[in-house]
Amino acid sequence: MPLHAAGAAPGKSGGTSASNYGCLFDTEATLTPLHAFIGPNDSGKSTLLHGMRTLVQFAGSSFQQSEGRWKPFEPYLPMRYPSSQPPRKPHDILLECGVDGGWFAIETGLRGLEERAGERRSSDTSAGDDRSNVGRHWEAHSVLWRRDRRPSDKKILSQLRQARLVRFDPDALREPSGLIPETQPVGFLDDRGHGLAGIYFAIRNRNDDAFSRIVDDVRRHFPTIKGLRIKVVTSSEVVLEVELVNGARVEATRLSEGLLYYLAFAALHYMDPVSLLLVEEPENGLHPARIAEVMRILRAIVEESGTQVLMATHSPLVVNELKSDEVSVVTRTAEEGTRVKRIKDTPDFEERSKVYALGELWIAYANGDDEAPLLEGTEP
């Protein structure tokens, strides 16, 4: 479990924190191995996930800039604080997390770029005053700086191997995909889920028992389905296909969204493990009865592989599958930015939880704006 409340640096409360990252001006969160962020739209839930993915990417590797775009994904460049929250340094981003044995932090920002670009211009008279190119040069290099280097870095960084973020799109899941060589890890090609057919081809070839277990689960939850096929369409591409109990075959372009989402979550369990799995709205496209099964899959990933699973959700059914310390309420104001509070720490939680299941408690006291009835202990 990479990001949690243990091992905080002196003066830190533990967990994770972010400053000047998108709408996260000075935000802290305490996390569990399986954890969900709930709250109004545009409160910062997705930004929290993206910030944690950026943090892990810094720990394991670096970003590169090509044709004006950041690879492997957009890490979010520095933004300004609101006037009520002055930054530690002008325009700097600061992302920090507690891990077993210590604290990992990265910090970068425009001030360092401007200072270093100025130094480069003054020392390189032959190149002229090409400020835009110099700025891009230092911008690309500044993101490699890691703060608070310590002897325990090797142990800390080993817990921050890789992060995988998914926000599945059924059209991406339907598309043909290439084959995954035996020497390469099994995983999606992007956040949307491209490459699902190739992943199932690899699962079947590398772990036939795992493929059989998935097919058995699909038959149990989708009674009209007899089997799952990976159809070869070219010498280098495959697509998914389903065989029904009546013998008919359904091509990938006609597979239901609910089935595609379920297959994508089922595949996550058998991919190469990562330190951090980030899921945006796991409830999308699923029948209410399938949500509990997806949550069972995500909890099994935590327990069996040690991967930490964090999600952003709007579904009380997702929340109902979690414990009170596994849910945090996220809100945002123009003055303070994003704030995170565990639902178990809200006023009158013990009394309210005797009446409501966890998801229903949230809905009963949520107004979709600032969640004041829940966070301030007032009646809706």
PDB file of N, CA and C in Angstrom, residues 20 28 54 63 69 73 77 112 158 209 241 244 257 276 287 294-296 307 328 378:
ATOM      1  N   ASN A  20      -1.103  23.653  -5.070  1.00  0.00           N
ATOM      2  CA  ASN A  20      -1.044  24.306  -6.382  1.00  0.00           C
ATOM      3  C   ASN A  20      -1.069  23.307  -7.523  1.00  0.00           C
ATOM      4  N   GLU A  28      -5.128  17.904   1.857  1.00  0.00           N
ATOM      5  CA  GLU A  28      -4.588  16.705   2.490  1.00  0.00           C
ATOM      6  C   GLU A  28      -5.658  15.616   2.528  1.00  0.00           C
ATOM      7  N   THR A  54       0.419  11.322 -10.962  1.00  0.00           N
ATOM      8  CA  THR A  54       1.604  12.118 -11.276  1.00  0.00           C
ATOM      9  C   THR A  54       2.708  11.876 -10.255  1.00  0.00           C
ATOM     10  N   PHE A  63       8.779  12.523 -17.004  1.00  0.00           N
ATOM     11  CA  PHE A  63       7.943  12.912 -18.124  1.00  0.00           C
ATOM     12  C   PHE A  63       8.832  13.412 -19.266  1.00  0.00           C
ATOM     13  N   ARG A  69       3.282  17.986 -26.344  1.00  0.00           N
ATOM     14  CA  ARG A  69       2.477  17.195 -25.413  1.00  0.00           C
ATOM     15  C   ARG A  69       3.400  16.446 -24.463  1.00  0.00           C
ATOM     16  N   PHE A  73       1.590  11.026 -19.958  1.00  0.00           N
ATOM     17  CA  PHE A  73       0.285  11.668 -19.835  1.00  0.00           C
ATOM     18  C   PHE A  73       0.515  13.091 -19.349  1.00  0.00           C
ATOM     19  N   LEU A  77       0.547  21.324 -15.363  1.00  0.00           N
ATOM     20  CA  LEU A  77       1.595  22.301 -15.102  1.00  0.00           C
ATOM     21  C   LEU A  77       1.155  23.274 -14.017  1.00  0.00           C
ATOM     22  N   GLY A 112      11.572  28.165 -10.865  1.00  0.00           N
ATOM     23  CA  GLY A 112      12.813  27.491 -11.178  1.00  0.00           C
ATOM     24  C   GLY A 112      13.115  27.518 -12.666  1.00  0.00           C
ATOM     25  N   SER A 158      10.568   1.792  -4.121  1.00  0.00           N
ATOM     26  CA  SER A 158      10.139   0.448  -4.507  1.00  0.00           C
ATOM     27  C   SER A 158       8.645   0.249  -4.275  1.00  0.00           C
ATOM     28  N   ASP A 209      -6.170 -21.001 -16.551  1.00  0.00           N
ATOM     29  CA  ASP A 209      -7.098 -21.114 -15.425  1.00  0.00           C
ATOM     30  C   ASP A 209      -7.779 -19.777 -15.145  1.00  0.00           C
ATOM     31  N   GLU A 241     -15.316 -11.477 -28.907  1.00  0.00           N
ATOM     32  CA  GLU A 241     -16.569 -11.977 -29.457  1.00  0.00           C
ATOM     33  C   GLU A 241     -17.218 -12.871 -28.409  1.00  0.00           C
ATOM     34  N   LEU A 244     -23.450 -16.956 -27.567  1.00  0.00           N
ATOM     35  CA  LEU A 244     -24.641 -17.068 -26.732  1.00  0.00           C
ATOM     36  C   LEU A 244     -25.046 -18.541 -26.583  1.00  0.00           C
ATOM     37  N   GLU A 257     -22.639  -2.367 -23.321  1.00  0.00           N
ATOM     38  CA  GLU A 257     -21.703  -1.592 -22.498  1.00  0.00           C
ATOM     39  C   GLU A 257     -21.484  -2.256 -21.148  1.00  0.00           C
ATOM     40  N   LEU A 276      -0.497   1.395  -7.575  1.00  0.00           N
ATOM     41  CA  LEU A 276      -1.675   2.230  -7.384  1.00  0.00           C
ATOM     42  C   LEU A 276      -2.612   2.082  -8.573  1.00  0.00           C
ATOM     43  N   HIS A 287     -25.296  -2.484 -14.389  1.00  0.00           N
ATOM     44  CA  HIS A 287     -26.548  -2.729 -13.675  1.00  0.00           C
ATOM     45  C   HIS A 287     -26.246  -2.674 -12.175  1.00  0.00           C
ATOM     46  N   VAL A 294     -18.218  -5.841  -9.072  1.00  0.00           N
ATOM     47  CA  VAL A 294     -17.030  -5.061  -9.438  1.00  0.00           C
ATOM     48  C   VAL A 294     -16.267  -4.636  -8.188  1.00  0.00           C
ATOM     49  N   MET A 295     -16.990  -4.244  -7.151  1.00  0.00           N
ATOM     50  CA  MET A 295     -16.322  -3.864  -5.907  1.00  0.00           C
ATOM     51  C   MET A 295     -15.628  -5.064  -5.271  1.00  0.00           C
ATOM     52  N   ARG A 296     -16.201  -6.249  -5.419  1.00  0.00           N
ATOM     53  CA  ARG A 296     -15.542  -7.468  -4.925  1.00  0.00           C
ATOM     54  C   ARG A 296     -14.231  -7.684  -5.676  1.00  0.00           C
ATOM     55  N   THR A 307      -1.928  -4.076  -4.305  1.00  0.00           N
ATOM     56  CA  THR A 307      -2.192  -2.819  -4.998  1.00  0.00           C
ATOM     57  C   THR A 307      -3.180  -1.983  -4.204  1.00  0.00           C
ATOM     58  N   SER A 328     -14.085   9.197   1.720  1.00  0.00           N
ATOM     59  CA  SER A 328     -13.819  10.599   2.050  1.00  0.00           C
ATOM     60  C   SER A 328     -14.703  11.508   1.216  1.00  0.00           C
ATOM     61  N   THR A 378     -25.973  19.498  10.117  1.00  0.00           N
ATOM     62  CA  THR A 378     -27.316  20.071  10.060  1.00  0.00           C
ATOM     63  C   THR A 378     -28.255  19.121   9.356  1.00  0.00           C
TER      64      THR A 378
END
